[in-house]
Each structure stands twice: as C-alpha cells, then as structure tokens.
Short mmCIF file of C-alpha atoms and ligand atoms in Angstrom, two decimals:
data_model
loop_
_atom_site.label_atom_id
_atom_site.label_comp_id
_atom_site.label_asym_id
_atom_site.label_seq_id
_atom_site.Cartn_x
_atom_site.Cartn_y
_atom_site.Cartn_z
CA MET A 279 0.01 0.04 0.01
CA SER A 280 1.39 3.41 -0.83
CA PHE A 281 1.95 5.87 1.98
CA MET A 282 -0.90 8.07 0.78
CA LEU A 283 -3.23 5.10 0.56
CA ARG A 284 -2.22 3.98 4.09
CA MET A 285 -2.74 7.46 5.40
CA SER A 286 -6.24 7.83 3.86
CA TRP A 287 -7.24 4.34 5.16
CA LEU A 288 -5.96 5.32 8.64
CA LEU A 289 -7.90 8.61 8.54
CA ALA A 290 -11.01 6.89 7.32
CA SER A 291 -10.90 4.29 10.07
CA LEU A 292 -10.23 6.97 12.70
CA PHE A 293 -13.19 8.84 11.36
CA PHE A 294 -15.51 5.89 11.55
CA ALA A 295 -14.17 4.88 14.99
CA SER A 296 -14.95 8.40 16.21
CA LEU A 297 -18.38 8.22 14.56
CA SER A 298 -19.27 5.05 16.28
CA ALA A 299 -17.81 6.27 19.64
CA GLN A 300 -19.99 9.36 19.17
CA ASN A 301 -23.03 7.26 18.53
CA GLN A 302 -22.27 5.14 21.58
CA THR A 303 -22.03 8.25 23.77
CA THR A 304 -24.78 10.06 22.06
CA LEU A 305 -27.60 7.62 22.56
CA LEU A 306 -27.72 7.20 26.39
CA THR A 307 -31.02 5.37 26.87
CA PRO A 308 -30.60 1.63 26.28
CA LYS A 309 -33.03 0.04 23.86
CA PRO A 310 -36.03 -1.46 25.71
CA GLY A 311 -35.97 -5.26 25.80
CA PRO A 312 -38.76 -7.55 24.47
CA ALA A 313 -40.12 -8.43 27.96
CA PRO A 314 -42.84 -6.18 29.31
CA ARG A 315 -41.94 -3.18 31.39
CA LEU A 316 -44.79 -1.26 33.05
CA ASN A 317 -44.23 2.50 33.09
CA GLY A 318 -46.19 5.63 33.90
CA PRO A 319 -47.17 7.29 37.17
CA LEU A 320 -47.63 5.37 40.41
CA VAL A 321 -50.60 7.52 41.29
CA TYR A 322 -53.41 8.80 39.18
CA GLY A 323 -56.15 11.39 40.10
CA CYS A 324 -59.73 11.42 38.76
CA ARG A 325 -63.14 12.83 39.83
CA PRO A 326 -65.89 10.49 41.05
CA GLY A 327 -68.56 9.47 38.44
CA HIS A 328 -66.63 10.87 35.42
CA PRO A 329 -65.67 8.95 32.38
CA PHE A 330 -62.36 7.19 33.01
CA LEU A 331 -59.68 6.42 30.40
CA TYR A 332 -56.11 5.39 31.09
CA ARG A 333 -53.80 3.57 28.74
CA VAL A 334 -51.32 1.64 30.87
CA PRO A 335 -47.94 2.78 29.42
CA THR A 336 -46.00 -0.36 28.80
CA GLN A 337 -42.89 -1.24 26.78
CA GLY A 338 -42.18 -4.66 25.38
CA GLN A 339 -43.07 -6.79 22.45
CA ARG A 340 -46.79 -7.16 21.63
CA PRO A 341 -48.96 -9.12 22.16
CA ILE A 342 -48.88 -8.31 25.84
CA GLN A 343 -51.52 -9.63 28.17
CA PHE A 344 -52.64 -7.15 30.91
CA SER A 345 -54.37 -7.83 34.12
CA ALA A 346 -54.96 -5.94 37.36
CA ASP A 347 -55.51 -6.84 40.96
CA LYS A 348 -58.08 -4.93 43.05
CA LEU A 349 -59.37 -2.73 40.21
CA PRO A 350 -62.59 -0.95 41.40
CA ALA A 351 -65.73 -2.57 40.06
CA THR A 352 -66.66 0.55 38.02
CA LEU A 353 -63.46 0.12 35.93
CA HIS A 354 -62.46 -2.45 33.39
CA LEU A 355 -58.95 -3.26 32.10
CA ASP A 356 -58.89 -4.61 28.50
CA PRO A 357 -56.39 -7.53 28.62
CA HIS A 358 -55.19 -6.92 25.08
CA THR A 359 -54.88 -3.09 24.85
CA GLY A 360 -54.11 -2.29 28.49
CA PHE A 361 -56.75 0.46 28.42
CA ILE A 362 -58.57 1.10 31.70
CA THR A 363 -62.03 2.46 31.00
CA GLY A 364 -65.31 2.91 32.79
CA THR A 365 -66.51 5.39 35.40
CA ALA A 366 -64.28 6.87 38.04
CA PRO A 367 -65.09 5.18 41.38
CA ASP A 368 -66.53 6.70 44.51
CA ARG A 369 -64.35 9.13 46.41
CA GLY A 370 -61.34 7.22 47.87
CA SER A 371 -57.95 5.78 47.35
CA TYR A 372 -57.59 2.46 45.43
CA GLN A 373 -54.32 0.64 45.61
CA ILE A 374 -54.09 -1.61 42.52
CA THR A 375 -51.43 -3.95 41.12
CA LEU A 376 -51.03 -3.80 37.30
CA MET A 377 -49.59 -6.91 35.65
CA ALA A 378 -48.31 -7.55 32.16
CA LYS A 379 -46.89 -10.61 30.51
CA ASN A 380 -45.72 -11.76 27.08
CA ARG A 381 -43.68 -14.71 25.80
CA TYR A 382 -40.51 -13.11 27.10
CA GLY A 383 -41.50 -12.48 30.68
CA LYS A 384 -43.93 -10.89 33.16
CA THR A 385 -43.86 -7.94 35.53
CA LYS A 386 -46.09 -6.03 37.93
CA ARG A 387 -46.29 -2.53 39.24
CA PRO A 388 -48.27 -0.73 41.98
CA PHE A 389 -50.75 1.89 40.77
CA LYS A 390 -52.96 4.03 42.95
CA ILE A 391 -56.17 5.65 41.77
CA VAL A 392 -57.23 8.58 43.84
CA SER A 393 -60.84 9.56 43.14
CA GLY A 394 -61.45 12.96 44.61
CA ASP A 395 -61.00 16.66 43.76
CA THR A 396 -57.51 16.74 42.35
CA LEU A 397 -56.42 15.89 38.79
CA ALA A 398 -52.87 15.82 37.47
CA LEU A 399 -51.40 14.18 40.63
CA THR A 400 -48.18 13.92 38.60
CA PRO A 401 -47.01 16.41 35.93
CA PRO A 402 -49.08 16.13 32.74
CA MET A 403 -47.18 14.51 29.78
CA GLY A 404 -47.87 14.72 26.11
CA TRP A 405 -47.35 16.63 22.97
CA ASN A 406 -48.40 20.20 21.91
CA HIS A 407 -48.48 21.33 18.31
CA TRP A 408 -47.28 24.88 18.72
CA TYR A 409 -43.54 24.70 18.06
CA ALA A 410 -43.96 22.23 15.25
CA HIS A 411 -46.82 23.57 13.27
CA TYR A 412 -47.90 27.01 14.47
CA ASP A 413 -50.81 28.30 12.36
CA ARG A 414 -50.50 25.35 9.92
CA ILE A 415 -52.28 22.92 12.25
CA THR A 416 -54.90 20.67 10.90
CA ASP A 417 -57.08 17.75 12.01
CA LYS A 418 -54.87 15.48 9.95
CA LEU A 419 -51.70 16.62 11.67
CA ILE A 420 -53.29 16.06 15.07
CA ARG A 421 -54.37 12.51 14.11
CA GLU A 422 -50.90 11.84 12.79
CA ALA A 423 -49.48 13.02 16.10
CA ALA A 424 -51.59 10.60 18.00
CA ASP A 425 -50.58 7.78 15.64
CA SER A 426 -46.89 8.70 15.99
CA MET A 427 -47.06 8.71 19.81
CA ILE A 428 -48.32 5.19 19.75
CA GLN A 429 -45.95 3.96 17.01
CA ASN A 430 -42.76 5.52 18.23
CA GLY A 431 -43.17 4.32 21.81
CA MET A 432 -43.79 7.71 23.50
CA ALA A 433 -47.17 6.52 24.76
CA ASP A 434 -45.49 3.45 26.22
CA VAL A 435 -43.46 5.64 28.56
CA GLY A 436 -46.33 7.82 29.66
CA TYR A 437 -46.94 10.60 27.05
CA GLN A 438 -50.68 10.85 27.06
CA PHE A 439 -52.12 14.21 25.92
CA VAL A 440 -52.34 15.17 22.29
CA ASN A 441 -52.85 18.94 22.59
CA ILE A 442 -54.04 21.42 19.97
CA ASP A 443 -52.81 24.95 20.52
CA ASP A 444 -53.83 28.19 18.90
CA CYS A 445 -55.31 28.54 15.31
CA TRP A 446 -57.92 25.80 15.29
CA MET A 447 -60.84 28.33 15.29
CA ASN A 448 -61.80 30.95 12.83
CA ALA A 449 -60.23 34.38 12.54
CA GLU A 450 -61.59 37.59 11.02
CA LYS A 451 -58.39 37.90 8.94
CA ASN A 452 -55.66 35.33 8.19
CA ARG A 453 -53.28 34.50 5.39
CA ASP A 454 -55.04 31.11 5.02
CA PRO A 455 -58.70 31.64 3.75
CA LEU A 456 -59.69 28.26 5.26
CA ARG A 457 -59.11 29.77 8.72
CA VAL A 458 -61.35 32.85 8.04
CA GLY A 459 -65.13 32.64 8.74
CA PRO A 460 -67.78 33.24 11.34
CA LEU A 461 -66.32 33.12 14.83
CA ARG A 462 -69.45 31.66 16.29
CA ASP A 463 -72.65 30.06 14.96
CA ALA A 464 -76.20 31.44 15.38
CA ASP A 465 -76.33 30.06 18.95
CA GLY A 466 -73.09 31.64 19.90
CA ARG A 467 -71.13 28.37 19.83
CA MET A 468 -67.44 28.82 18.93
CA MET A 469 -66.72 27.33 15.49
CA SER A 470 -63.68 25.35 14.50
CA ASN A 471 -62.17 26.37 11.17
CA GLN A 472 -62.26 24.28 7.94
CA HIS A 473 -59.06 22.46 8.83
CA PHE A 474 -60.95 20.93 11.76
CA PRO A 475 -64.26 19.63 10.26
CA ASP A 476 -65.37 17.63 13.27
CA MET A 477 -63.91 18.11 16.70
CA LYS A 478 -65.85 15.30 18.34
CA ALA A 479 -64.68 12.86 15.65
CA LEU A 480 -61.12 14.08 16.37
CA THR A 481 -61.26 13.50 20.16
CA ASP A 482 -62.96 10.12 19.52
CA TYR A 483 -59.97 9.18 17.31
CA ILE A 484 -57.47 10.15 19.94
CA HIS A 485 -59.49 8.35 22.81
CA HIS A 486 -59.66 5.20 20.74
CA LYS A 487 -55.97 5.08 20.93
CA GLY A 488 -56.19 5.37 24.69
CA LEU A 489 -54.79 8.88 24.57
CA LYS A 490 -56.32 12.22 25.73
CA ALA A 491 -57.11 15.38 23.84
CA GLY A 492 -56.28 19.01 24.66
CA ILE A 493 -57.55 22.30 23.34
CA TYR A 494 -56.70 25.95 23.53
CA SER A 495 -58.50 29.23 24.07
CA SER A 496 -57.96 32.68 25.46
CA PRO A 497 -60.13 34.57 28.04
CA GLY A 498 -59.83 37.60 25.79
CA PRO A 499 -61.87 38.41 22.69
CA THR A 500 -59.02 37.05 20.47
CA THR A 501 -56.21 34.58 20.94
CA CYS A 502 -52.56 35.58 20.53
CA ALA A 503 -52.62 34.73 16.84
CA GLY A 504 -55.87 36.63 16.32
CA PHE A 505 -58.41 33.80 16.39
CA CYS A 506 -61.70 33.68 18.30
CA GLY A 507 -61.31 33.85 22.10
CA SER A 508 -63.80 32.92 24.85
CA TYR A 509 -64.55 36.44 26.18
CA GLU A 510 -68.20 36.69 27.22
CA HIS A 511 -68.87 33.12 26.10
CA GLU A 512 -66.90 31.34 28.85
CA ALA A 513 -69.63 29.04 30.07
CA GLN A 514 -70.72 28.05 26.55
CA ASP A 515 -67.13 27.35 25.62
CA ALA A 516 -66.33 25.27 28.72
CA LYS A 517 -69.41 23.17 27.92
CA GLN A 518 -68.50 23.00 24.23
CA PHE A 519 -64.95 21.78 25.07
CA ALA A 520 -66.40 19.11 27.38
CA ASP A 521 -69.09 18.06 24.86
CA TRP A 522 -66.52 17.73 22.20
CA GLY A 523 -64.59 15.33 24.58
CA PHE A 524 -61.53 17.38 25.51
CA ASP A 525 -59.43 16.46 28.57
CA PHE A 526 -57.24 19.51 28.79
CA LEU A 527 -57.55 23.24 28.24
CA LYS A 528 -54.64 25.75 27.85
CA TYR A 529 -56.08 29.14 28.62
CA ASP A 530 -53.86 31.88 27.24
CA TRP A 531 -54.13 35.51 28.46
CA CYS A 532 -53.35 37.10 25.02
CA SER A 533 -55.93 39.93 24.54
CA TYR A 534 -57.39 39.90 27.98
CA ASP A 535 -55.43 43.10 28.64
CA GLN A 536 -58.02 44.87 26.51
CA VAL A 537 -60.75 43.65 28.88
CA VAL A 538 -58.95 44.86 32.06
CA LYS A 539 -57.72 47.97 30.23
CA GLN A 540 -54.08 47.05 30.95
CA VAL A 541 -54.69 47.13 34.74
CA ARG A 542 -53.01 44.02 36.00
CA THR A 543 -54.10 43.92 39.61
CA ILE A 544 -54.10 40.51 41.22
CA GLU A 545 -57.85 40.53 41.12
CA ASN A 546 -57.86 41.22 37.39
CA LEU A 547 -55.16 38.59 36.76
CA GLN A 548 -57.10 35.92 38.68
CA LYS A 549 -60.63 36.64 37.46
CA PRO A 550 -60.71 34.89 34.06
CA TYR A 551 -58.84 31.84 35.42
CA ARG A 552 -60.99 31.50 38.48
CA GLN A 553 -64.07 31.74 36.25
CA MET A 554 -62.83 29.08 33.79
CA GLY A 555 -61.53 26.87 36.70
CA ASP A 556 -65.04 26.90 38.23
CA LEU A 557 -66.73 26.21 34.84
CA LEU A 558 -64.50 23.28 34.04
CA ARG A 559 -65.19 21.80 37.50
CA GLN A 560 -68.87 21.86 36.67
CA GLN A 561 -68.46 19.73 33.52
CA GLU A 562 -69.17 16.03 33.64
CA ARG A 563 -65.62 15.15 32.63
CA ASP A 564 -62.09 15.59 33.98
CA ILE A 565 -60.45 18.56 32.31
CA VAL A 566 -56.92 19.58 33.28
CA LEU A 567 -56.48 23.35 33.23
CA ASN A 568 -53.16 25.00 32.14
CA LEU A 569 -52.86 28.64 32.90
CA CYS A 570 -50.79 30.47 30.27
CA GLN A 571 -50.17 34.11 31.35
CA TYR A 572 -46.39 34.12 31.45
CA GLY A 573 -45.92 34.36 35.26
CA MET A 574 -47.82 37.61 35.78
CA GLY A 575 -48.68 38.46 39.45
CA ASN A 576 -46.59 35.51 40.74
CA VAL A 577 -49.12 33.06 39.35
CA TRP A 578 -47.42 30.15 41.08
CA GLU A 579 -48.69 31.53 44.37
CA TRP A 580 -52.34 31.34 43.40
CA GLY A 581 -52.63 29.26 40.22
CA ALA A 582 -53.98 26.19 42.15
CA GLN A 583 -56.51 28.26 44.15
CA VAL A 584 -58.20 29.46 40.95
CA GLY A 585 -58.50 25.90 39.61
CA GLY A 586 -55.25 25.58 37.54
CA HIS A 587 -53.22 22.42 37.45
CA SER A 588 -50.15 24.01 35.89
CA TRP A 589 -48.99 27.59 34.98
CA ARG A 590 -46.41 28.92 32.76
CA THR A 591 -43.79 30.66 34.97
CA ALA A 592 -42.41 32.86 32.19
CA GLY A 593 -42.80 33.98 28.54
CA ASP A 594 -42.38 31.71 25.51
CA LEU A 595 -39.35 29.54 25.70
CA GLY A 596 -39.39 29.77 21.92
CA TYR A 597 -37.32 32.84 22.27
CA GLU A 598 -34.91 31.55 24.90
CA LEU A 599 -33.69 28.34 23.51
CA ASN A 600 -30.11 29.26 24.20
CA ARG A 601 -30.90 29.85 27.85
CA ILE A 602 -32.23 26.50 29.04
CA PHE A 603 -30.05 26.55 32.22
CA GLN A 604 -31.07 30.08 33.14
CA VAL A 605 -34.73 29.30 32.39
CA ALA A 606 -34.48 26.25 34.68
CA LEU A 607 -32.75 28.22 37.47
CA LYS A 608 -35.52 30.82 37.32
CA ASN A 609 -38.28 28.27 37.28
CA ALA A 610 -36.87 26.27 40.21
CA LYS A 611 -37.08 29.40 42.34
CA HIS A 612 -40.86 28.67 42.58
CA ARG A 613 -40.18 25.19 43.84
CA VAL A 614 -42.31 25.43 47.03
CA TRP A 615 -45.41 25.71 44.91
CA SER A 616 -44.82 22.43 43.04
CA LYS A 617 -47.07 19.67 44.48
CA PRO A 618 -49.41 16.99 43.22
CA GLY A 619 -52.09 18.73 41.18
CA SER A 620 -50.15 22.06 40.93
CA TRP A 621 -47.13 22.39 38.61
CA ASN A 622 -44.75 25.11 37.59
CA ASP A 623 -44.54 25.06 33.78
CA PRO A 624 -41.33 26.38 32.18
CA ASP A 625 -42.84 25.62 28.64
CA TYR A 626 -42.40 22.78 26.21
CA ILE A 627 -39.53 20.46 25.38
CA GLN A 628 -38.31 21.76 22.05
CA ILE A 629 -35.87 19.33 20.63
CA GLY A 630 -35.75 17.44 17.29
CA TYR A 631 -37.45 19.21 14.49
CA ILE A 632 -38.97 22.46 15.65
CA GLY A 633 -40.37 25.50 13.84
CA ASN A 634 -38.43 28.72 14.00
CA ALA A 635 -40.13 30.67 16.80
CA ARG A 636 -39.48 34.02 15.35
CA THR A 637 -40.57 33.37 11.83
CA ALA A 638 -43.10 30.60 12.52
CA GLY A 639 -41.36 28.80 9.75
CA GLU A 640 -41.44 25.06 8.79
CA PRO A 641 -39.81 22.68 11.25
CA GLU A 642 -35.99 22.43 11.12
CA PRO A 643 -33.48 20.77 13.40
CA CYS A 644 -33.20 22.44 16.80
CA PRO A 645 -29.95 24.27 17.64
CA PHE A 646 -28.96 21.91 20.48
CA THR A 647 -26.06 19.49 20.83
CA ALA A 648 -26.97 16.01 22.15
CA GLU A 649 -25.66 16.91 25.53
CA GLU A 650 -27.89 19.97 25.61
CA GLN A 651 -30.95 17.95 24.63
CA TYR A 652 -30.32 15.49 27.41
CA ALA A 653 -29.70 18.35 29.78
CA PHE A 654 -33.09 19.84 28.73
CA MET A 655 -34.93 16.65 29.63
CA SER A 656 -32.92 16.19 32.91
CA LEU A 657 -33.70 19.66 34.13
CA TRP A 658 -37.41 19.41 33.30
CA SER A 659 -37.56 16.02 34.99
CA LEU A 660 -35.78 17.24 38.18
CA MET A 661 -38.16 20.26 38.33
CA ALA A 662 -41.28 18.04 38.06
CA SER A 663 -42.31 20.17 35.11
CA PRO A 664 -45.16 19.25 32.79
CA LEU A 665 -43.51 17.17 30.03
CA PHE A 666 -44.86 18.29 26.67
CA TYR A 667 -42.90 17.62 23.61
CA SER A 668 -43.45 20.37 21.06
CA GLY A 669 -41.67 19.26 17.90
CA ASP A 670 -42.54 17.55 14.61
CA LEU A 671 -43.58 13.93 15.38
CA ASN A 672 -43.46 13.07 11.71
CA ARG A 673 -39.70 13.77 11.69
CA MET A 674 -38.54 12.06 14.90
CA ASP A 675 -34.90 10.99 14.82
CA ALA A 676 -33.31 8.37 17.04
CA LEU A 677 -31.64 10.94 19.28
CA THR A 678 -34.92 12.86 19.95
CA LEU A 679 -36.79 9.69 20.83
CA ASN A 680 -33.88 8.55 22.99
CA VAL A 681 -34.02 11.79 24.97
CA LEU A 682 -37.78 11.78 25.37
CA CYS A 683 -38.23 8.09 26.15
CA ASN A 684 -36.11 7.08 29.11
CA PRO A 685 -38.55 5.50 31.68
CA GLU A 686 -36.07 5.95 34.60
CA VAL A 687 -35.69 9.67 33.81
CA ILE A 688 -39.41 10.02 33.45
CA GLU A 689 -39.89 8.30 36.73
CA ILE A 690 -38.04 11.12 38.38
CA ASN A 691 -40.37 13.60 36.76
CA GLN A 692 -43.53 11.61 37.68
CA ASP A 693 -42.55 10.90 41.28
CA PRO A 694 -45.67 11.01 43.53
CA LEU A 695 -44.13 13.40 46.03
CA GLY A 696 -44.21 16.07 43.29
CA VAL A 697 -41.23 17.93 44.64
CA CYS A 698 -39.28 20.34 42.38
CA ALA A 699 -35.50 19.93 42.86
CA ARG A 700 -33.69 22.48 44.98
CA VAL A 701 -30.61 24.17 43.53
CA ASP A 702 -27.28 24.27 45.21
CA SER A 703 -24.82 26.50 43.45
CA LEU A 704 -21.26 25.28 43.29
CA SER A 705 -19.58 27.89 41.02
CA PRO A 706 -20.96 30.52 38.63
CA GLU A 707 -21.32 27.77 36.01
CA THR A 708 -21.95 24.55 38.00
CA PHE A 709 -24.73 23.54 40.32
CA LEU A 710 -26.45 20.59 41.85
CA MET A 711 -30.18 19.96 41.57
CA VAL A 712 -31.50 17.67 44.34
CA LYS A 713 -34.94 16.10 44.29
CA GLU A 714 -36.45 13.98 47.07
CA MET A 715 -38.27 10.94 45.80
CA ALA A 716 -41.26 9.13 47.41
CA ASP A 717 -39.33 5.89 48.03
CA GLY A 718 -36.72 7.75 50.12
CA SER A 719 -34.19 7.84 47.32
CA THR A 720 -32.74 11.09 45.96
CA ALA A 721 -32.39 12.26 42.43
CA ILE A 722 -29.33 14.46 41.74
CA GLY A 723 -28.46 16.46 38.70
CA LEU A 724 -24.82 17.48 38.39
CA CYS A 725 -25.25 20.47 36.09
CA ASN A 726 -22.73 22.35 34.03
CA SER A 727 -23.92 25.45 32.15
CA GLY A 728 -20.31 26.39 31.24
CA GLU A 729 -18.56 26.29 27.91
CA GLN A 730 -16.01 23.70 29.05
CA PRO A 731 -16.48 20.15 30.50
CA ALA A 732 -16.26 20.22 34.28
CA ARG A 733 -15.67 17.75 37.10
CA ILE A 734 -18.52 18.09 39.59
CA THR A 735 -18.75 16.84 43.10
CA ALA A 736 -22.04 16.10 44.86
CA ALA A 737 -21.13 15.90 48.54
CA TRP A 738 -23.67 13.94 50.55
CA PRO A 739 -24.39 16.61 53.17
CA GLN A 740 -25.15 19.10 50.40
CA CYS A 741 -27.58 16.56 49.00
CA GLY A 742 -29.18 15.95 52.37
CA LEU A 743 -27.67 12.47 52.43
CA ARG A 744 -25.74 10.50 55.05
CA GLY A 745 -23.89 7.15 54.80
CA LYS A 746 -23.28 4.73 52.05
CA LYS A 747 -25.41 4.96 48.97
CA ILE A 748 -25.90 2.91 45.85
CA VAL A 749 -25.78 5.30 42.90
CA ARG A 750 -27.35 4.73 39.51
CA ASP A 751 -26.83 6.64 36.27
CA VAL A 752 -30.45 6.84 35.17
CA TRP A 753 -29.75 7.83 31.57
CA ARG A 754 -27.63 4.74 30.96
CA HIS A 755 -29.55 2.43 33.33
CA ARG A 756 -26.36 1.51 34.95
CA ASP A 757 -25.31 1.28 38.64
CA LEU A 758 -22.15 3.34 39.28
CA GLY A 759 -21.40 1.57 42.57
CA LEU A 760 -21.42 2.41 46.33
CA PHE A 761 -20.35 5.90 47.47
CA ASP A 762 -19.71 6.83 51.12
CA ALA A 763 -19.68 10.57 51.28
CA SER A 764 -19.70 12.12 47.84
CA LEU A 765 -19.81 11.50 44.05
CA THR A 766 -17.50 13.18 41.56
CA LEU A 767 -18.22 12.92 37.81
CA ALA A 768 -17.17 14.47 34.60
CA VAL A 769 -20.04 16.58 33.16
CA PRO A 770 -19.90 17.75 29.51
CA ARG A 771 -20.24 21.38 28.43
CA HIS A 772 -23.87 22.49 28.78
CA GLY A 773 -24.61 19.09 30.25
CA VAL A 774 -26.36 17.44 33.15
CA VAL A 775 -25.44 14.05 34.61
CA LEU A 776 -28.52 12.61 36.24
CA VAL A 777 -28.17 9.98 38.97
CA ARG A 778 -30.45 8.48 41.65
CA ALA A 779 -29.07 7.47 45.10
CA TRP A 780 -30.67 4.82 47.40
CA ASP A 781 -29.77 3.48 50.84
CA VAL A 782 -27.90 0.21 50.50
CA GLY A 783 -30.22 -2.72 50.59
CA LYS A 784 -33.34 -0.69 49.78
CA LYS A 785 -35.70 -2.46 47.47
CA ARG A 786 -35.69 -0.62 44.19
CA ILE A 787 -38.47 -0.56 41.57
CA LEU A 788 -36.57 0.00 38.36
C1 GAL B 216 -48.46 32.34 23.36
C2 GAL B 216 -48.23 31.15 24.15
C3 GAL B 216 -47.61 30.05 23.25
C4 GAL B 216 -48.63 29.76 22.21
C5 GAL B 216 -49.03 30.99 21.46
C6 GAL B 216 -50.15 30.74 20.47
O1 GAL B 216 -49.01 33.36 24.15
O2 GAL B 216 -47.30 31.47 25.23
O3 GAL B 216 -47.36 28.87 24.01
O4 GAL B 216 -49.75 29.18 22.77
O5 GAL B 216 -49.43 32.01 22.36
O6 GAL B 216 -50.58 31.92 19.79
#
C-alpha cells in the first residue's frame, strides 16, 4: 500500500471509529428489551362518576396480556390493549397492582387511583402542536401526532395528551382563507375552522388510541394569533370543550389586557382563570387546566387556588432556546409551589425538528447538541415540570426519541411526592439539583452550564444524604457503585449528569 493510501485508510478508520464512539456516547438510553416493562405514574387522580380512560404505558413486544388486581368494580382493564375504561369510582384511594406478561416474561407494578377533587397528581405529559406547526395545524396533523405517539413508543413511557394549541378556530383575517369565517354560529357556539371539520370525531380518534385530547383558548376576545377567544362566552365554551370530549384546556391570556384595560391587579389577573376553573369543574368530565399568562402576578402563588393544574412561569421559551439553564434556575425558584395537582410550567420540550419561533417557519433541526438535549430533559424532570414535547412527530430521529423516552428519567419527573428539585450553586457555572423521591431515594443532577467540560462533586451533606449509597446513572440504566460521602463525575459542556441514590439494601423498583 502506498503511503498516501495507508494514510487515507488510517484517517477513514479513525473517522468511523470516532463516529461509532460518538453514537455510543450520544444515545444514552438503552433500547427497551422484548419483555414487558410497566411504566407511567404510580398515582393517578380522577373525579368520582366521570368517564375514565387510562392507557397503561407499557414497553415490550406485543402481544402483551394485561391484568390488574383490586381494580374498582366501576373500571375495566382490556387484557389486550391495556386500556382502563369505565366510570371513576366513589371518592377514595384504590391501591391496585397492574400486571403485564408476554412470551419473554412478566412484570407487575403498583398503581394508586385517587378519586377525589384533584387531577394531574403527577405532571401532565404529552405533545403540543405549537412549536412544530404554528398556524398550519390541521385535524390530519393532530391525528398523525396521535398515531406517532403510539408507533414511536412515546405512549409506552407515559406521554398521554395530544394537545391542539392556537389557530384551530376562525379568525376575521388570516393568510389562510380556510381559517377565516364566522367566529361563532347562530347560537353563539365557537366554530372550528375548515381544517378541523369535526372536533368530536377528532377526540374520539384520539381516545380510541387510549390517549387524551387537549384544546386551547383565550379569556380575551381574540387569541394571541388573532383567532376567536372565549370572552363573554366562557360558560358556553367550557361546555363545548367538554361536549367535544376534550381532557385538557390551555387558557392563554393574550388579548385579555383589553378587557382589564391594561390594569393588571391580582384580582384582574385571577378573574378569568377562576371563572374558567369553576366552569371546568362543573363539567361532567375531567379537564386539566393549564394557565398560560407568562408568570404575571406570581401566578405560582395562586394558580392552584383558581383551579389551575399548571401555570407557565415565564414567557415563551421559543425565544430563549439558548438559555435553558437560566430558564430552569428561574423556574426552580418557585419550587415550594410544586405539588401533586399544581405544577410550575417552564414551557415545552423543544428538541428534534421544531419550527423557528421568530418566523413561525417550517420545522427544522433544533440548535442543540446531544448533551444540551439530554440536559433539557434532565432539568425538566428534576423540576417536576409538565413534560410536553413540542416538535414535529413526523420527523422524529433516534436521538430525539432517545432523549424523550427514558422511563427511569421520566420516573423522576413523575414521582408521587411532586417535589421540584432544589438548587445548590457550586460555582458561577456549575450547580446541583437535588430532588427527594417518594421511596426515600434522591435524584441528583450534576449540572454544568459552562462552555467547558467540568468535574462536579455532589457531597452527601449538600444533597441531604448520610452514609453509604448505591448510585445509578439513570440515563444509561447503569449502577455506578457504592459511594460513602460524595460522588465526583465529569459533566460535559452545557450538560447534566442525572443520577439516583438509594440506601444500600433498599428495594428498588426499576
Ligand atoms: C403564546 C403562548 C404560546 C402559544 C401562542 C399561540 O401566548 O405562550 O405557548 O400558545 O401564544 O398563539
């Protein structure tokens, strides 16, 4: 072989070796095995007497046979689909055991149904159309989103809501003539535009997949994109959303400033949300309410009192994609308000293919490195934030799915205690995030917002821990070993290493 040939062969093999090393380090979440693995929250809230629908999130090769022990008599679990349907039982707490088996193995998992006043006992999870499709959203894209969530495995790790954002109604003016038309019919009912010919058929489609449907409105006369809002038709709209079969409402302040003439007293800020919260509670179905008013009047202090289950703590993340760490640090300041049924919402997970927030353009790859994407998901999980993916589900790549679908990471987000991690600053660029978990374990994020890799130490006293702990890397599903007093790990630039620490000998549900 000539020298030149040998050199190019060497360079080529170095290139491919580095590519495969990159692939190995890039995709952190191991592939799920063929045996069943039951995922999803350990606790689930519903209101007595309302229609009940829950698709038991389960990985593993189909067919899987599902069963349950101690399911209330008003509920039925379909052994083939794993959907629990029926009527929410009388007020009370029902401790159930879910079971799943296929030809590769069997497993079980505890599941508590709490029938009472509180919904969203763990942070809501799903998909929202906004950052993928903006004002191009159609019935077809929403159906495709539901199909994708089933096909790509997102539903098997707990993503549940398929949420329509703005632009499903009519506007007086729009670049798309199919979105222009009467805002309401002769009886005052809000009309969907021609891209949404039959809202009930759409929610039926979503429900038949075991998923739930979300819708969007504003308390003002128009939404942020200039479409019909609910002002002066609130009761009619709440009933309409329930009749159509929606399970979630995002209620976006938008033009409500016109109603209160720009006077943002706490009373004015609360009024439209309290009104909608009361109206939704009067409906015959469970509807989760998301307050979107960008954090005005310290909404975290009163969002739950007015009937909200989550509230955006700041403006649109669409404009702050390069500031994920700062956004998280700001959001985590409101940690004391995070609890079952009441969640601080720092906005959607925007990874994979997302639209350009400034131009509302077609989806294109997000500007994040792999480490930044894993960091995004780690921070949102540690903060017990609602987990809504808002990217193009038709263009999911392996990395995006790998970031979104790690059941051990999601388990941290969905922990029944509902605690948002506390932040412990180590240097201007490094910090720890520490989250207590219901089983007595502790989730710890070693976070590096700096431009260089860093070695970060989590000292046990700083994490509220004492004595020997078994520590697990939850992204890689790998135990790191026993640690007496601290843990030191290398953390990439703009990265988070996420671990969970248990007392030695403690029974772990993994
Ligand atoms: C914004 C909201 C976004 C999106 C948009 C729709 O106010 O924060 O999440 O819903 O309106 O117009």
